[in-house]
PDB file of C-alpha atoms in Angstrom:
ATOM      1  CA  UNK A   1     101.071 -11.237  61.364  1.00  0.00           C
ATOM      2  CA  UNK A   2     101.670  -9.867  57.863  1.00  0.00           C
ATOM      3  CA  UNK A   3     101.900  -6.372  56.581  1.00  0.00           C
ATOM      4  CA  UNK A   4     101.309  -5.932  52.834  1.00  0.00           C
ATOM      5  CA  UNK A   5     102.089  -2.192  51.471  1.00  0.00           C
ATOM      6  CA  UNK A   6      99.225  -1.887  48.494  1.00  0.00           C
ATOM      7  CA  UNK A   7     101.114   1.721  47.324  1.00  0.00           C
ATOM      8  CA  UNK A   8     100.596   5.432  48.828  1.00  0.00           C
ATOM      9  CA  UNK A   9      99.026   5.363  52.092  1.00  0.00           C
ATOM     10  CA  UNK A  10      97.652   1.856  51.150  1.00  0.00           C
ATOM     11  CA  UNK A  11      98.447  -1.202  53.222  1.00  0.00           C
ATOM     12  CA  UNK A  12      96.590  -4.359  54.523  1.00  0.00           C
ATOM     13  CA  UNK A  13      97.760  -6.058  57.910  1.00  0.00           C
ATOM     14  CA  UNK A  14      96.692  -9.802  58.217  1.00  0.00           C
ATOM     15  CA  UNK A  15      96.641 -11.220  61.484  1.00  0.00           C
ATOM     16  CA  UNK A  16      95.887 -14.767  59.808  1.00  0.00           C
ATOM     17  CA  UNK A  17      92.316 -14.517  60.676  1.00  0.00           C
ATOM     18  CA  UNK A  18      91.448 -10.929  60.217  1.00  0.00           C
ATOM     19  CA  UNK A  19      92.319  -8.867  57.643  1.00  0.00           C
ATOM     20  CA  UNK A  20      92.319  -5.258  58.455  1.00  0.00           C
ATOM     21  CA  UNK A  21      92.906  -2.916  55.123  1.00  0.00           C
ATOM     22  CA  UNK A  22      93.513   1.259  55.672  1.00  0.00           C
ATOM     23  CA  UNK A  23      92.757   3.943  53.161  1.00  0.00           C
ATOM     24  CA  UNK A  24      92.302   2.111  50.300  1.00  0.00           C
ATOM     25  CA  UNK A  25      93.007   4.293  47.464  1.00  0.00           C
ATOM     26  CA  UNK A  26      94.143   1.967  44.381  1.00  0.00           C
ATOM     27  CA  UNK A  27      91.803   2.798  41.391  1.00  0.00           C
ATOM     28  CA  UNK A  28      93.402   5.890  39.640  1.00  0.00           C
ATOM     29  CA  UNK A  29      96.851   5.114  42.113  1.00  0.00           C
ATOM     30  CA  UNK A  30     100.057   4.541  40.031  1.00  0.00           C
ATOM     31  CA  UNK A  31     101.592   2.809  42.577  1.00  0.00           C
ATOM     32  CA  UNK A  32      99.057   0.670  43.242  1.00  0.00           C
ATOM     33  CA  UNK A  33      99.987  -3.195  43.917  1.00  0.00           C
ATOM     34  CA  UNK A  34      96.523  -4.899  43.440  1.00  0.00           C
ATOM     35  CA  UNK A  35      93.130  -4.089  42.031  1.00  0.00           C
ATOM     36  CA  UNK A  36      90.294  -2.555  44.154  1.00  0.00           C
ATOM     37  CA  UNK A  37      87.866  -5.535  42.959  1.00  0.00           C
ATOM     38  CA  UNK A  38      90.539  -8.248  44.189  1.00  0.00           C
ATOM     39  CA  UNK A  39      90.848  -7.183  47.853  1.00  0.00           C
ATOM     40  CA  UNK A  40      89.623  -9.273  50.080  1.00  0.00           C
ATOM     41  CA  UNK A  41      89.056  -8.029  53.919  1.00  0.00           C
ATOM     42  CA  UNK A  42      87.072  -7.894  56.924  1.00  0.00           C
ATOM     43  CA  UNK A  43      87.581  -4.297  58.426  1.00  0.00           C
ATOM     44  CA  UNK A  44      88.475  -1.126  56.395  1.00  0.00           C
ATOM     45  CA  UNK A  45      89.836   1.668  58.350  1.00  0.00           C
ATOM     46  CA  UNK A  46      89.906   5.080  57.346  1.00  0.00           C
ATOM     47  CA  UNK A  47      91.792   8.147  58.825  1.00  0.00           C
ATOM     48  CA  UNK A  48      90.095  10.425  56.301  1.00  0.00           C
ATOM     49  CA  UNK A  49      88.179  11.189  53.522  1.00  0.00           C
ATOM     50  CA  UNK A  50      90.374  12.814  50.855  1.00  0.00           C
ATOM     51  CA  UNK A  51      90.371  10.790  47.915  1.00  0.00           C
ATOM     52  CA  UNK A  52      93.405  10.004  47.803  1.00  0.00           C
ATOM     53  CA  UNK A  53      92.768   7.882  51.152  1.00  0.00           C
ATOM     54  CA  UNK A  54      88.533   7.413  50.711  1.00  0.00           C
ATOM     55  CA  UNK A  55      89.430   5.877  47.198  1.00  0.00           C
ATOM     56  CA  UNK A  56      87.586   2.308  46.679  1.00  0.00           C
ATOM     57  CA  UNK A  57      86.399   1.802  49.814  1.00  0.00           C
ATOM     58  CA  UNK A  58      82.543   2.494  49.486  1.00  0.00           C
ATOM     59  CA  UNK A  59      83.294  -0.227  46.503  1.00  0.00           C
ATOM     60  CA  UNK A  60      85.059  -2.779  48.264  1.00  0.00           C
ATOM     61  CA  UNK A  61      82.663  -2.391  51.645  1.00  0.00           C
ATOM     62  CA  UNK A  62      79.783  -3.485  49.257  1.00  0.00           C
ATOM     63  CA  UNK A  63      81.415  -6.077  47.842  1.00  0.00           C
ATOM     64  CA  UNK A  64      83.206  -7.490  50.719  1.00  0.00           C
ATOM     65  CA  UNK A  65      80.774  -7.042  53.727  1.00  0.00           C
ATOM     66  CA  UNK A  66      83.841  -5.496  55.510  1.00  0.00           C
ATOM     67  CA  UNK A  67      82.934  -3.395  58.636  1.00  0.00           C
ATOM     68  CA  UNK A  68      84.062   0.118  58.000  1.00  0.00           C
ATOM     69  CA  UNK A  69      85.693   2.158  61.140  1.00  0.00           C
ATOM     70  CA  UNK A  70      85.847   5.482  60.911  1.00  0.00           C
ATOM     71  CA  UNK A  71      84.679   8.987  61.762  1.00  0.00           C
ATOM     72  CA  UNK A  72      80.421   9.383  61.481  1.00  0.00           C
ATOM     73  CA  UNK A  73      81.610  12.434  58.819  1.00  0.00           C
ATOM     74  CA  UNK A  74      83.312  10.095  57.163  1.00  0.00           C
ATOM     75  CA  UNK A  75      80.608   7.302  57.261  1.00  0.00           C
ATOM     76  CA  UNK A  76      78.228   9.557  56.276  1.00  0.00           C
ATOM     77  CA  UNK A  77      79.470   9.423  52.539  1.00  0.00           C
ATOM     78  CA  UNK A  78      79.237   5.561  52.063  1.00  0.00           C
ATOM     79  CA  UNK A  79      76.382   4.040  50.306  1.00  0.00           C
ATOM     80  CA  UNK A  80      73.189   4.271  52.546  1.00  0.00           C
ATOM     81  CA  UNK A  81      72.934   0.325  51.214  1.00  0.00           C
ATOM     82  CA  UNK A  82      75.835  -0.078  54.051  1.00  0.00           C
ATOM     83  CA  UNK A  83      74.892  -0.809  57.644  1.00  0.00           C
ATOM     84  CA  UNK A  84      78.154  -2.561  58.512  1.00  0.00           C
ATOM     85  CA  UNK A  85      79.721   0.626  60.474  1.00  0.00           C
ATOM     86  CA  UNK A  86      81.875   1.048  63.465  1.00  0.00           C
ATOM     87  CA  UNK A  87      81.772   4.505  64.443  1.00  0.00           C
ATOM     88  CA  UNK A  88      84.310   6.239  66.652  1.00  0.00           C
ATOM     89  CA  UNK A  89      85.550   9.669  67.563  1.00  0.00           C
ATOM     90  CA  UNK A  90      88.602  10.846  68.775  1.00  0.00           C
ATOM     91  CA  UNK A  91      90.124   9.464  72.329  1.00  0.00           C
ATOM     92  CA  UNK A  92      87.815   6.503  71.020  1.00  0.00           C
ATOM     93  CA  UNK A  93      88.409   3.032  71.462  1.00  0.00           C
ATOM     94  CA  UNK A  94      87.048   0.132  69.435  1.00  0.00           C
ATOM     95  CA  UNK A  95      87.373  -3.324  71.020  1.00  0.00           C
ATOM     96  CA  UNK A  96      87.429  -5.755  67.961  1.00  0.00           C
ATOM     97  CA  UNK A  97      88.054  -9.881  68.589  1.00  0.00           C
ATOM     98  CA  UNK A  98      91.389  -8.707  67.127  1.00  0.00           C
ATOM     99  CA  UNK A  99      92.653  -5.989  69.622  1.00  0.00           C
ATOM    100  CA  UNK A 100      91.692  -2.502  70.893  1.00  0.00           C
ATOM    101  CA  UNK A 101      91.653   0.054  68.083  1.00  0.00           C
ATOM    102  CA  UNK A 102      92.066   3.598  69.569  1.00  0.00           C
ATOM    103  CA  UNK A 103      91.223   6.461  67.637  1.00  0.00           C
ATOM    104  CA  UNK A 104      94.031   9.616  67.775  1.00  0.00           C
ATOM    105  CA  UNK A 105      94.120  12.767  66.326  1.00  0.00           C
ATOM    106  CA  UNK A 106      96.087  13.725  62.997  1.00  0.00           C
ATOM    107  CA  UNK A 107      97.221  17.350  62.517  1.00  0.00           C
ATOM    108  CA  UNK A 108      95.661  17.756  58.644  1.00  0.00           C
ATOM    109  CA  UNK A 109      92.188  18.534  56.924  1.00  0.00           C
ATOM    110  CA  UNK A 110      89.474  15.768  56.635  1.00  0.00           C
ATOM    111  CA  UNK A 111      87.819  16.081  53.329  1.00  0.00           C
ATOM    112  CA  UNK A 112      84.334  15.005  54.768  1.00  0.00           C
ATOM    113  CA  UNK A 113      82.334  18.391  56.199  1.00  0.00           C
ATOM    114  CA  UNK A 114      82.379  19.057  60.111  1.00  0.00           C
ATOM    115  CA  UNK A 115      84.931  15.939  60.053  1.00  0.00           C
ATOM    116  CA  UNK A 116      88.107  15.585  61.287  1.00  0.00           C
ATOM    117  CA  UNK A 117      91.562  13.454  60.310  1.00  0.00           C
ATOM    118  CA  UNK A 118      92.935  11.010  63.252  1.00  0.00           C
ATOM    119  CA  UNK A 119      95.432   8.214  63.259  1.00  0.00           C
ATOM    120  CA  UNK A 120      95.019   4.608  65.124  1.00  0.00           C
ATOM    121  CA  UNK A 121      96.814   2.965  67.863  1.00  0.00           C
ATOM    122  CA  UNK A 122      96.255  -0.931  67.225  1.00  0.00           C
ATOM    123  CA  UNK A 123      96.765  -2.801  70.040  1.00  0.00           C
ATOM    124  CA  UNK A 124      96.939  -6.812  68.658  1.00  0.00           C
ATOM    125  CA  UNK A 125      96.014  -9.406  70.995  1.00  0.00           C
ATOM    126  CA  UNK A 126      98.539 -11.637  69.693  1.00  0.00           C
ATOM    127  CA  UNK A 127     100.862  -9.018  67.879  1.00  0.00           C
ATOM    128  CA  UNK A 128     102.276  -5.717  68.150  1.00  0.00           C
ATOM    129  CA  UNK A 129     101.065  -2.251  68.909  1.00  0.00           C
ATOM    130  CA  UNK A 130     100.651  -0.385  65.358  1.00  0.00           C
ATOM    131  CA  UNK A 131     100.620   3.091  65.187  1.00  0.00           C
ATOM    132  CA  UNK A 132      99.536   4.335  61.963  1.00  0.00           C
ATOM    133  CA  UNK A 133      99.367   8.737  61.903  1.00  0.00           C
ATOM    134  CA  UNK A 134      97.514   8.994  58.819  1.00  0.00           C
ATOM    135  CA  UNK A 135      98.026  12.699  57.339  1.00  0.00           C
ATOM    136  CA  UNK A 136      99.570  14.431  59.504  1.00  0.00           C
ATOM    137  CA  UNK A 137     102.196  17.193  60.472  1.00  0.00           C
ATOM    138  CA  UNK A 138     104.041  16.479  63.486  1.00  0.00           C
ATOM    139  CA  UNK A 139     102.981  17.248  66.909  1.00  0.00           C
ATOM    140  CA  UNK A 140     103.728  17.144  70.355  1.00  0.00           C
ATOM    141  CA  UNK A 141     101.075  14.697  71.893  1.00  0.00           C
ATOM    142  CA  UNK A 142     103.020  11.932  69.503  1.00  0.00           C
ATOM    143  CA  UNK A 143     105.442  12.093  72.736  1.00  0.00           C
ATOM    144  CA  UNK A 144     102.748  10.963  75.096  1.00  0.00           C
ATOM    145  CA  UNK A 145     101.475   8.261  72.637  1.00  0.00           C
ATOM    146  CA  UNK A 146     105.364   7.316  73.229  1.00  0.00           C
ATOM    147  CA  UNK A 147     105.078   7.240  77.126  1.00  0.00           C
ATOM    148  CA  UNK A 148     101.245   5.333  76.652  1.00  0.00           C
ATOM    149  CA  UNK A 149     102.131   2.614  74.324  1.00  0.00           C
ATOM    150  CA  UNK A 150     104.984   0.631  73.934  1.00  0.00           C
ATOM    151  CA  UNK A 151     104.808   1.092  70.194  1.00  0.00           C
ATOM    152  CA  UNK A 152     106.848  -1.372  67.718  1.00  0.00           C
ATOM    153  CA  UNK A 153     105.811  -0.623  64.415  1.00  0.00           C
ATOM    154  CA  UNK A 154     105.133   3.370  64.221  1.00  0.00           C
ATOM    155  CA  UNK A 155     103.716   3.760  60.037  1.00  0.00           C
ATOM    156  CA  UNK A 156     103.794   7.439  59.239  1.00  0.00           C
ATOM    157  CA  UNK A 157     103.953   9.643  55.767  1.00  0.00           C
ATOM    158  CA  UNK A 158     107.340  11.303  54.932  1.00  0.00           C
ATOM    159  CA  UNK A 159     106.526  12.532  51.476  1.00  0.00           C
ATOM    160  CA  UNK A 160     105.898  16.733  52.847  1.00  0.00           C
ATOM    161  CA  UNK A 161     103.772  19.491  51.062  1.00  0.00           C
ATOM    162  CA  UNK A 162     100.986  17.640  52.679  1.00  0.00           C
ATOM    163  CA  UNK A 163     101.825  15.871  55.549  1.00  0.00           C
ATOM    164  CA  UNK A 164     104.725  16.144  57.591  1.00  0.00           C
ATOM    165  CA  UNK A 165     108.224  15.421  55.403  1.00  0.00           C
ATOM    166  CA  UNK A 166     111.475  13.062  56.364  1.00  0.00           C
ATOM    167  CA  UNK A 167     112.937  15.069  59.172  1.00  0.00           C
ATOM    168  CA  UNK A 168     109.919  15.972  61.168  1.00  0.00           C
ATOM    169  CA  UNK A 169     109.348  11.877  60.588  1.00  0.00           C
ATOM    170  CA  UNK A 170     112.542  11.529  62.372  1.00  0.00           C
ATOM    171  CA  UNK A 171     111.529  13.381  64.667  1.00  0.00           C
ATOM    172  CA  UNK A 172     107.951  11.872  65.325  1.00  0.00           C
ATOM    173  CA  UNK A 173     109.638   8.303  65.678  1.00  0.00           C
ATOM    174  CA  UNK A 174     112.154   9.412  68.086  1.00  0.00           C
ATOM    175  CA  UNK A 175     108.813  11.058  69.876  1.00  0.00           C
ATOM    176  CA  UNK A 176     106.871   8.036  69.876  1.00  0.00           C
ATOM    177  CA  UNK A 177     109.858   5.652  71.185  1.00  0.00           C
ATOM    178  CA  UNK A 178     108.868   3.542  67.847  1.00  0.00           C
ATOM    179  CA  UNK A 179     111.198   0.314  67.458  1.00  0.00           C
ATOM    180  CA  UNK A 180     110.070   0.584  63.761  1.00  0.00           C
ATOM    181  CA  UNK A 181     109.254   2.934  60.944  1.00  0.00           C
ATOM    182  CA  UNK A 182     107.420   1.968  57.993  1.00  0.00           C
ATOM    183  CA  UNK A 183     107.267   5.728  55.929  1.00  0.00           C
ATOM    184  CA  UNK A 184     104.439   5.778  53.061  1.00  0.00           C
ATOM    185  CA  UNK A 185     102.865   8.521  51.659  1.00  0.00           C
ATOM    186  CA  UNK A 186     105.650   9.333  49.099  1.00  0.00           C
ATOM    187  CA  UNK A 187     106.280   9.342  45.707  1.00  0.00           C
ATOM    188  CA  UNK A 188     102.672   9.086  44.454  1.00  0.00           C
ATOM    189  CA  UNK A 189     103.602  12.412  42.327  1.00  0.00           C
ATOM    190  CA  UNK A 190     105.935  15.154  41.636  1.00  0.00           C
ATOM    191  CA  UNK A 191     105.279  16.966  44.801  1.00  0.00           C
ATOM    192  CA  UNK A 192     106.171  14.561  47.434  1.00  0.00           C
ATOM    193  CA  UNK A 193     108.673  12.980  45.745  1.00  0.00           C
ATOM    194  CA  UNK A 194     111.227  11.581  48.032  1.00  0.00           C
ATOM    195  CA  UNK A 195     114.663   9.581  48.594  1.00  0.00           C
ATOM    196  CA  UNK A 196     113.458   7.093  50.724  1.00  0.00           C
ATOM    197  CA  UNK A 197     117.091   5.549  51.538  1.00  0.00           C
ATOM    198  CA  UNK A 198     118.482   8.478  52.284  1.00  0.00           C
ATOM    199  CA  UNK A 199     115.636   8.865  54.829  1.00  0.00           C
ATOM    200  CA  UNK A 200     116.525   5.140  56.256  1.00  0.00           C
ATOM    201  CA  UNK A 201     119.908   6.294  56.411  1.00  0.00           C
ATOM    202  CA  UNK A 202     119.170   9.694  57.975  1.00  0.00           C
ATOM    203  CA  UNK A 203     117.017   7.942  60.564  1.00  0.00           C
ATOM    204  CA  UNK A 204     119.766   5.275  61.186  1.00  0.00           C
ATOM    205  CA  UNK A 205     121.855   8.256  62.411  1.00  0.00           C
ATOM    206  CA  UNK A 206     119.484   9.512  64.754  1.00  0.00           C
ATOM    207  CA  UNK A 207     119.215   5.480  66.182  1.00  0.00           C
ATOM    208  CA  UNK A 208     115.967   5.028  64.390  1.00  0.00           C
ATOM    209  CA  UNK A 209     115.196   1.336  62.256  1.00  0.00           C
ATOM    210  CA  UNK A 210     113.673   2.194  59.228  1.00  0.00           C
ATOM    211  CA  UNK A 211     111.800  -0.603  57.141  1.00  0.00           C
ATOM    212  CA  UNK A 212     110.977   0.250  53.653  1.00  0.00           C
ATOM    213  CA  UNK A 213     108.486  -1.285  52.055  1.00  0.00           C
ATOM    214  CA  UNK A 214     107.980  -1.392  48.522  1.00  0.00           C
ATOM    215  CA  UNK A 215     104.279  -1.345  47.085  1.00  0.00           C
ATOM    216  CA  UNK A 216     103.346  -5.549  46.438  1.00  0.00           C
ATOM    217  CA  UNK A 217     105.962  -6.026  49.459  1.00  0.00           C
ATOM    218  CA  UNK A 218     104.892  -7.772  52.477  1.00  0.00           C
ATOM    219  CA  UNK A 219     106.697  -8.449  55.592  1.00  0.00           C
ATOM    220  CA  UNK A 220     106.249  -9.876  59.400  1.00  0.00           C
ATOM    221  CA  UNK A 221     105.303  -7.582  62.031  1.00  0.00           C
TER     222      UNK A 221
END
């Protein structure tokens, strides 16, 4: 199973024969590692609709055929030439030929009226349990997501202003007993600029593994 980081809160995750791709903002994203119009997947998920998470995907749903999970909110502002919808709520869970999606909440604003922000718990089949917060500030339910799931690879923003920043990252690993962190959500812009190896190293000293990846980067999960 491959993880690809595509730049900000960007990143596909390719089990070899699905390819599930999450807030795909690339058009108009400087960090961006691929063009909207050459992404190929079968399942875009979103955790909300700001644009800077929203970005292609009504374009690459119409072009791909992918089925789009999300909030109704959010699913409301797709093309109404777009049927292929899997909509969930919060506490939520979507059982794909994949794995069990489960939809959790996010501490943030949704950008899609009456909506709300969450975060998924991935449960693979025949791979690891993925945690990805979306926006989020840290909060205390992360711990019982920790005592839930046996969570390897917990993905989570460290870039602050918006969403939570490095420490309370720290923190929000060591809550949710992650054997990973993959921070994104960074460096996208003046205002969540970060050092993201001092943050590895940080972590490191509070016995957390830190994986960085670098936008056009993939690794194994």
């Amino acid at each position: 199973m491959k993880y690809t980081f595509l730049g900000h809160a960007c990143f596909k995750i390719d089990t070899g024969k699905e390819r599930l791709l999450f807030d795909p903002f690339l058009t108009g994203n400087g960090q961006a590692a691929m063009k909207a119009d050459k992404v190929r997947c079968d399942y875009i998920l979103l955790s909300h609709a700001h644009s800077d998470h929203f970005g292609d995907a009504n374009e690459i749903a119409l072009r791909t055929g992918a089925k789009v999970v999300a909030i109704p909110e959010v699913i409301a502002l797709f093309s109404k030439s777009l049927s292929n919808f899997q909509p969930m709520n919060l506490g939520g869970t979507f059982h794909a030929d994949f794995g069990d999606v489960k939809m959790v909440q996010a501490f943030h604003s949704c950008g899609a009226a009456g909506g709300t922000p969450c975060g998924f718990i991935i449960s693979f089949k025949e791979g690891p349990v993925v945690y990805y917060s979306g926006d989020t500030a840290l909060f205390g339910d992360m711990k019982l997501f920790g005592e839930l799931y046996d969570i390897d690879y917990a993905i989570l923003p460290i870039g602050d202003n918006y969403t939570m920043g490095p420490d309370d990252a720290i923190l929000a690993g060591k809550f949710l007993k992650a054997k990973h962190v993959i921070p994104l959500h960074y460096n996208t812009g003046p205002v969540i600029s970060q050092n993201v190896d001092a943050f590895k190293t940080k972590a490191a000293e509070e016995g957390l593994d830190v994986m960085i990846v670098h936008p056009g980067e993939t690794i194994d999960l």
